């Protein structure tokens, strides 16, 4: 009997009553037993239309003999019964139920992806889930739920952008720097001679650098305030780049892939002689890293327009650090 983890949320109507009713309906599903539920967490809406009310979010642990696809369909039927309409992405909703984990299964079909592809970087999902299932492993991330949550809460706020197209990663970093008014990590090494390479930046060096130190989690500060992340256009992995064991690694990786056939950027007219071979090498490297189990919090974004890519990335960062 697979042990499954669900995420529940609501930000319309009587939120708590809706969630309580949903719990009863989940526990009444055939071949299913409700084991535990988290407390309700009030969190701001992320992405979507502006002016939304805060969500109540929670997590539920169940045992079931239902097949994953059947369970997902029954959960969607409960959503529909409570008035959920799947029309505008991230819009306000009476009830949202996501199937996060289905035992240790890895499922990737047009209808269902398990583990849930956005659970590793969403604190509003991880925080309630950690209350009741902190030791559950998120298979593709290679980390437990508690480890993912702790990483987002305690690591330096550093976001690495990865893409099969290095020029696209560079473009997205520039957009984030403009919109978030946040620094680019690569720029520190042009003005700080004692730090030779971002790939070998250590935690001690991060702490010693005032501008980087300001991007530590807000609970490290005397007064809590919003903290924007530092961003970079590469993804350092110690086993890949031979960086030191104590090197600072990203708190969140965003892997951007344009929809097939979509041209985001005009090709550059002049490139270094070795650029083609370098880009081909980086394409292979990024794809290999994306398949590597153990990457931790990772947002995979497939976008069909530049605006879509920026909106998805900003939503992922807001979900990782809602404060």
Short mmCIF file of N, CA and C in Angstrom, two decimals, residues 112-234:
data_model
loop_
_atom_site.label_atom_id
_atom_site.label_comp_id
_atom_site.label_asym_id
_atom_site.label_seq_id
_atom_site.Cartn_x
_atom_site.Cartn_y
_atom_site.Cartn_z
N UNK A 112 0.30 13.23 -15.55
CA UNK A 112 0.73 13.21 -14.15
C UNK A 112 2.25 13.13 -14.07
N UNK A 113 2.83 13.98 -13.21
CA UNK A 113 4.27 13.94 -12.93
C UNK A 113 4.46 13.79 -11.43
N UNK A 114 5.12 12.73 -11.02
CA UNK A 114 5.42 12.44 -9.62
C UNK A 114 6.90 12.09 -9.51
N UNK A 115 7.64 12.66 -8.54
CA UNK A 115 7.26 13.69 -7.58
C UNK A 115 6.78 14.98 -8.26
N UNK A 116 5.96 15.73 -7.54
CA UNK A 116 5.44 16.98 -8.09
C UNK A 116 6.61 17.87 -8.50
N UNK A 117 6.60 18.36 -9.74
CA UNK A 117 7.79 19.05 -10.26
C UNK A 117 8.13 20.38 -9.60
N UNK A 118 7.22 20.95 -8.82
CA UNK A 118 7.52 22.24 -8.19
C UNK A 118 7.59 22.18 -6.67
N UNK A 119 7.59 20.97 -6.12
CA UNK A 119 7.55 20.87 -4.66
C UNK A 119 8.90 21.17 -4.01
N UNK A 120 10.02 20.99 -4.73
CA UNK A 120 11.32 21.10 -4.08
C UNK A 120 11.71 22.52 -3.70
N UNK A 121 11.05 23.53 -4.29
CA UNK A 121 11.45 24.91 -4.00
C UNK A 121 10.32 25.75 -3.43
N UNK A 122 9.18 25.17 -3.15
CA UNK A 122 8.05 25.93 -2.62
C UNK A 122 7.95 25.77 -1.11
N UNK A 123 8.30 26.84 -0.39
CA UNK A 123 8.24 26.74 1.07
C UNK A 123 6.81 26.53 1.55
N UNK A 124 5.81 27.06 0.84
CA UNK A 124 4.43 26.88 1.30
C UNK A 124 3.97 25.42 1.15
N UNK A 125 4.68 24.63 0.37
CA UNK A 125 4.43 23.19 0.29
C UNK A 125 5.30 22.44 1.29
N UNK A 126 6.58 22.78 1.35
CA UNK A 126 7.54 22.05 2.18
C UNK A 126 7.29 22.22 3.67
N UNK A 127 6.89 23.42 4.10
CA UNK A 127 6.76 23.67 5.54
C UNK A 127 5.68 22.79 6.18
N UNK A 128 4.45 22.75 5.65
CA UNK A 128 3.48 21.83 6.24
C UNK A 128 3.84 20.36 6.02
N UNK A 129 4.42 20.04 4.86
CA UNK A 129 4.79 18.65 4.59
C UNK A 129 5.83 18.14 5.58
N UNK A 130 6.76 19.02 5.97
CA UNK A 130 7.81 18.62 6.90
C UNK A 130 7.26 18.26 8.28
N UNK A 131 6.11 18.82 8.63
CA UNK A 131 5.50 18.51 9.93
C UNK A 131 5.13 17.04 10.05
N UNK A 132 4.70 16.45 8.95
CA UNK A 132 4.15 15.09 9.02
C UNK A 132 4.94 14.07 8.20
N UNK A 133 5.84 14.55 7.34
CA UNK A 133 6.55 13.62 6.45
C UNK A 133 7.96 14.11 6.17
N UNK A 134 8.61 14.66 7.18
CA UNK A 134 9.93 15.26 6.97
C UNK A 134 10.97 14.29 6.46
N UNK A 135 10.84 13.01 6.78
CA UNK A 135 11.84 12.02 6.37
C UNK A 135 11.54 11.38 5.02
N UNK A 136 10.43 11.75 4.40
CA UNK A 136 10.13 11.20 3.08
C UNK A 136 11.12 11.75 2.06
N UNK A 137 11.60 10.88 1.19
CA UNK A 137 12.58 11.25 0.18
C UNK A 137 11.89 11.69 -1.10
N UNK A 138 12.33 12.84 -1.62
CA UNK A 138 11.88 13.29 -2.93
C UNK A 138 12.87 12.72 -3.93
N UNK A 139 12.45 11.69 -4.65
CA UNK A 139 13.39 10.83 -5.36
C UNK A 139 14.27 11.57 -6.34
N UNK A 140 13.69 12.41 -7.22
CA UNK A 140 14.51 13.03 -8.25
C UNK A 140 15.46 14.08 -7.67
N UNK A 141 15.05 14.72 -6.55
CA UNK A 141 15.93 15.70 -5.90
C UNK A 141 17.02 15.01 -5.10
N UNK A 142 16.72 13.80 -4.60
CA UNK A 142 17.70 13.08 -3.80
C UNK A 142 17.80 13.56 -2.37
N UNK A 143 16.85 14.39 -1.93
CA UNK A 143 16.85 14.95 -0.58
C UNK A 143 15.52 14.64 0.09
N UNK A 144 15.53 14.64 1.43
CA UNK A 144 14.27 14.53 2.16
C UNK A 144 13.56 15.88 2.16
N UNK A 145 12.30 15.86 2.52
CA UNK A 145 11.52 17.09 2.59
C UNK A 145 12.11 18.05 3.61
N UNK A 146 12.49 17.53 4.77
CA UNK A 146 13.07 18.40 5.80
C UNK A 146 14.38 19.02 5.33
N UNK A 147 15.19 18.26 4.59
CA UNK A 147 16.47 18.79 4.10
C UNK A 147 16.24 19.89 3.07
N UNK A 148 15.26 19.72 2.21
CA UNK A 148 14.95 20.75 1.22
C UNK A 148 14.51 22.04 1.91
N UNK A 149 13.63 21.91 2.89
CA UNK A 149 13.13 23.09 3.60
C UNK A 149 14.26 23.78 4.37
N UNK A 150 15.07 23.01 5.04
CA UNK A 150 16.18 23.59 5.80
C UNK A 150 17.17 24.31 4.88
N UNK A 151 17.42 23.74 3.71
CA UNK A 151 18.34 24.35 2.76
C UNK A 151 17.84 25.73 2.32
N UNK A 152 16.55 25.83 1.99
CA UNK A 152 16.01 27.12 1.57
C UNK A 152 16.02 28.14 2.70
N UNK A 153 15.82 27.68 3.91
CA UNK A 153 15.72 28.60 5.05
C UNK A 153 17.07 29.05 5.58
N UNK A 154 18.10 28.24 5.41
CA UNK A 154 19.37 28.55 6.07
C UNK A 154 20.53 28.84 5.13
N UNK A 155 20.40 28.51 3.86
CA UNK A 155 21.50 28.75 2.92
C UNK A 155 21.53 30.20 2.47
N UNK A 156 22.71 30.63 2.04
CA UNK A 156 22.82 31.95 1.42
C UNK A 156 21.87 32.00 0.22
N UNK A 157 21.22 33.14 0.05
CA UNK A 157 20.22 33.26 -1.01
C UNK A 157 20.93 33.48 -2.36
N UNK A 158 21.18 32.36 -2.97
CA UNK A 158 21.97 32.33 -4.20
C UNK A 158 21.22 31.47 -5.21
N UNK A 159 20.88 32.06 -6.35
CA UNK A 159 20.13 31.38 -7.40
C UNK A 159 21.03 31.23 -8.62
N UNK A 160 21.18 30.01 -9.10
CA UNK A 160 21.96 29.74 -10.30
C UNK A 160 21.01 29.44 -11.45
N UNK A 161 21.26 30.06 -12.59
CA UNK A 161 20.46 29.83 -13.79
C UNK A 161 21.23 28.87 -14.70
N UNK A 162 20.58 27.78 -15.08
CA UNK A 162 21.18 26.81 -15.98
C UNK A 162 20.32 26.70 -17.23
N UNK A 163 20.98 26.52 -18.37
CA UNK A 163 20.25 26.32 -19.62
C UNK A 163 21.14 25.59 -20.60
N UNK A 164 20.51 24.85 -21.52
CA UNK A 164 21.29 24.24 -22.58
C UNK A 164 21.89 25.29 -23.51
N UNK A 165 21.37 26.50 -23.45
CA UNK A 165 21.89 27.62 -24.22
C UNK A 165 22.52 28.62 -23.26
N UNK A 166 23.84 28.69 -23.17
CA UNK A 166 24.50 29.61 -22.22
C UNK A 166 24.10 31.06 -22.44
N UNK A 167 23.84 31.46 -23.70
CA UNK A 167 23.43 32.83 -23.98
C UNK A 167 22.07 33.12 -23.35
N UNK A 168 21.21 32.12 -23.34
CA UNK A 168 19.88 32.29 -22.74
C UNK A 168 19.99 32.43 -21.22
N UNK A 169 20.86 31.64 -20.59
CA UNK A 169 21.08 31.77 -19.15
C UNK A 169 21.60 33.16 -18.82
N UNK A 170 22.53 33.66 -19.62
CA UNK A 170 23.09 34.99 -19.40
C UNK A 170 22.01 36.07 -19.52
N UNK A 171 21.15 35.93 -20.52
CA UNK A 171 20.05 36.89 -20.71
C UNK A 171 19.12 36.90 -19.50
N UNK A 172 18.74 35.71 -18.99
CA UNK A 172 17.80 35.64 -17.87
C UNK A 172 18.42 36.23 -16.60
N UNK A 173 19.70 36.00 -16.38
CA UNK A 173 20.37 36.60 -15.22
C UNK A 173 20.29 38.12 -15.30
N UNK A 174 20.54 38.67 -16.48
CA UNK A 174 20.46 40.12 -16.65
C UNK A 174 19.06 40.65 -16.35
N UNK A 175 18.03 39.92 -16.79
CA UNK A 175 16.66 40.34 -16.51
C UNK A 175 16.36 40.33 -15.02
N UNK A 176 16.83 39.30 -14.32
CA UNK A 176 16.59 39.21 -12.88
C UNK A 176 17.31 40.32 -12.14
N UNK A 177 18.53 40.62 -12.54
CA UNK A 177 19.28 41.69 -11.89
C UNK A 177 18.53 43.02 -12.02
N UNK A 178 17.94 43.27 -13.18
CA UNK A 178 17.19 44.51 -13.39
C UNK A 178 15.91 44.54 -12.58
N UNK A 179 15.14 43.46 -12.62
CA UNK A 179 13.82 43.47 -12.01
C UNK A 179 13.86 43.34 -10.50
N UNK A 180 14.81 42.57 -9.98
CA UNK A 180 14.90 42.38 -8.54
C UNK A 180 15.87 43.35 -7.87
N UNK A 181 16.60 44.14 -8.70
CA UNK A 181 17.62 45.04 -8.16
C UNK A 181 18.60 44.25 -7.30
N UNK A 182 19.08 43.16 -7.87
CA UNK A 182 19.93 42.24 -7.13
C UNK A 182 21.26 42.07 -7.85
N UNK A 183 22.33 41.74 -7.15
CA UNK A 183 23.64 41.63 -7.80
C UNK A 183 23.85 40.31 -8.51
N UNK A 184 24.78 40.35 -9.46
CA UNK A 184 25.20 39.14 -10.17
C UNK A 184 26.50 38.65 -9.56
N UNK A 185 26.56 37.37 -9.24
CA UNK A 185 27.71 36.84 -8.51
C UNK A 185 29.00 36.99 -9.29
N UNK A 186 28.95 36.80 -10.60
CA UNK A 186 30.17 36.90 -11.40
C UNK A 186 30.84 38.27 -11.26
N UNK A 187 30.05 39.32 -11.03
CA UNK A 187 30.62 40.67 -10.96
C UNK A 187 31.53 40.87 -9.76
N UNK A 188 31.37 40.06 -8.73
CA UNK A 188 32.20 40.23 -7.54
C UNK A 188 33.65 39.85 -7.79
N UNK A 189 33.88 39.03 -8.79
CA UNK A 189 35.23 38.52 -8.98
C UNK A 189 36.06 39.43 -9.86
N UNK A 190 35.39 40.36 -10.52
CA UNK A 190 36.12 41.37 -11.28
C UNK A 190 36.67 42.46 -10.37
N UNK A 191 36.01 42.66 -9.22
CA UNK A 191 36.40 43.74 -8.32
C UNK A 191 37.03 43.24 -7.02
N UNK A 192 37.08 41.92 -6.86
CA UNK A 192 37.63 41.34 -5.64
C UNK A 192 38.74 40.36 -6.01
N UNK A 193 39.97 40.84 -6.17
CA UNK A 193 41.06 40.00 -6.69
C UNK A 193 41.31 38.76 -5.84
N UNK A 194 41.06 38.86 -4.53
CA UNK A 194 41.39 37.72 -3.67
C UNK A 194 40.45 36.54 -3.91
N UNK A 195 39.31 36.78 -4.57
CA UNK A 195 38.42 35.69 -4.94
C UNK A 195 38.59 35.48 -6.44
N UNK A 196 39.18 34.37 -6.85
CA UNK A 196 39.55 34.19 -8.25
C UNK A 196 38.42 33.65 -9.11
N UNK A 197 37.53 32.87 -8.53
CA UNK A 197 36.56 32.18 -9.36
C UNK A 197 35.32 31.90 -8.54
N UNK A 198 34.15 32.25 -9.09
CA UNK A 198 32.90 31.99 -8.37
C UNK A 198 32.71 30.51 -8.10
N UNK A 199 33.33 29.68 -8.93
CA UNK A 199 33.16 28.24 -8.76
C UNK A 199 33.83 27.74 -7.49
N UNK A 200 34.80 28.50 -6.95
CA UNK A 200 35.50 28.06 -5.76
C UNK A 200 35.22 28.96 -4.56
N UNK A 201 34.20 29.80 -4.66
CA UNK A 201 33.84 30.68 -3.55
C UNK A 201 33.44 29.84 -2.33
N UNK A 202 34.08 30.10 -1.20
CA UNK A 202 33.78 29.33 0.00
C UNK A 202 32.83 30.10 0.90
N UNK A 203 32.26 29.39 1.87
CA UNK A 203 31.35 30.01 2.82
C UNK A 203 32.04 31.12 3.61
N UNK A 204 33.32 30.91 3.94
CA UNK A 204 34.06 31.92 4.68
C UNK A 204 34.19 33.19 3.85
N UNK A 205 34.54 33.05 2.57
CA UNK A 205 34.66 34.21 1.70
C UNK A 205 33.33 34.92 1.53
N UNK A 206 32.25 34.15 1.45
CA UNK A 206 30.91 34.76 1.36
C UNK A 206 30.64 35.61 2.59
N UNK A 207 30.91 35.07 3.76
CA UNK A 207 30.67 35.79 5.02
C UNK A 207 31.51 37.06 5.11
N UNK A 208 32.71 37.06 4.54
CA UNK A 208 33.61 38.20 4.65
C UNK A 208 33.25 39.32 3.69
N UNK A 209 32.41 39.03 2.71
CA UNK A 209 32.07 40.02 1.68
C UNK A 209 30.74 40.68 2.05
N UNK A 210 30.78 41.99 2.35
CA UNK A 210 29.60 42.67 2.89
C UNK A 210 28.38 42.54 1.98
N UNK A 211 28.55 42.78 0.68
CA UNK A 211 27.42 42.74 -0.22
C UNK A 211 26.82 41.34 -0.32
N UNK A 212 27.67 40.32 -0.31
CA UNK A 212 27.18 38.95 -0.31
C UNK A 212 26.55 38.60 1.03
N UNK A 213 27.16 39.04 2.11
CA UNK A 213 26.64 38.74 3.44
C UNK A 213 25.22 39.27 3.62
N UNK A 214 24.90 40.37 2.94
CA UNK A 214 23.55 40.92 3.02
C UNK A 214 22.50 40.00 2.44
N UNK A 215 22.92 39.01 1.66
CA UNK A 215 21.98 38.07 1.05
C UNK A 215 21.86 36.78 1.85
N UNK A 216 22.34 36.76 3.06
CA UNK A 216 22.09 35.62 3.93
C UNK A 216 20.62 35.63 4.35
N UNK A 217 20.09 34.49 4.79
CA UNK A 217 18.68 34.45 5.20
C UNK A 217 18.35 35.54 6.20
N UNK A 218 17.13 36.06 6.11
CA UNK A 218 16.75 37.21 6.92
C UNK A 218 16.77 36.91 8.42
N UNK A 219 16.61 35.63 8.81
CA UNK A 219 16.63 35.35 10.25
C UNK A 219 18.04 35.46 10.83
N UNK A 220 19.05 35.63 9.99
CA UNK A 220 20.41 35.90 10.49
C UNK A 220 20.56 37.35 10.93
N UNK A 221 19.57 38.16 10.60
CA UNK A 221 19.68 39.59 10.86
C UNK A 221 18.89 39.98 12.12
N UNK A 222 19.26 41.12 12.68
CA UNK A 222 18.55 41.59 13.87
C UNK A 222 17.14 42.01 13.53
N UNK A 223 16.95 42.63 12.37
CA UNK A 223 15.63 43.04 11.95
C UNK A 223 15.27 42.28 10.68
N UNK A 224 14.13 41.61 10.71
CA UNK A 224 13.71 40.83 9.56
C UNK A 224 13.29 41.77 8.43
N UNK A 225 13.80 41.53 7.25
CA UNK A 225 13.43 42.35 6.10
C UNK A 225 13.59 41.50 4.84
N UNK A 226 12.92 41.90 3.75
CA UNK A 226 13.05 41.13 2.52
C UNK A 226 14.50 41.07 2.05
N UNK A 227 14.89 39.92 1.56
CA UNK A 227 16.26 39.72 1.10
C UNK A 227 16.21 39.16 -0.31
N UNK A 228 16.73 39.91 -1.28
CA UNK A 228 16.79 39.40 -2.64
C UNK A 228 17.99 38.49 -2.79
N UNK A 229 17.92 37.53 -3.70
CA UNK A 229 19.06 36.62 -3.86
C UNK A 229 20.15 37.19 -4.74
N UNK A 230 21.33 36.64 -4.64
CA UNK A 230 22.37 36.83 -5.62
C UNK A 230 22.10 35.84 -6.74
N UNK A 231 22.36 36.23 -8.00
CA UNK A 231 22.12 35.31 -9.12
C UNK A 231 23.41 35.11 -9.91
N UNK A 232 23.48 33.98 -10.59
CA UNK A 232 24.63 33.72 -11.46
C UNK A 232 24.18 32.93 -12.68
N UNK A 233 25.01 32.95 -13.71
CA UNK A 233 24.67 32.29 -14.96
C UNK A 233 25.35 30.96 -15.15
N UNK A 234 25.71 30.29 -14.06
CA UNK A 234 26.25 28.95 -14.16
C UNK A 234 25.83 28.17 -12.92
#
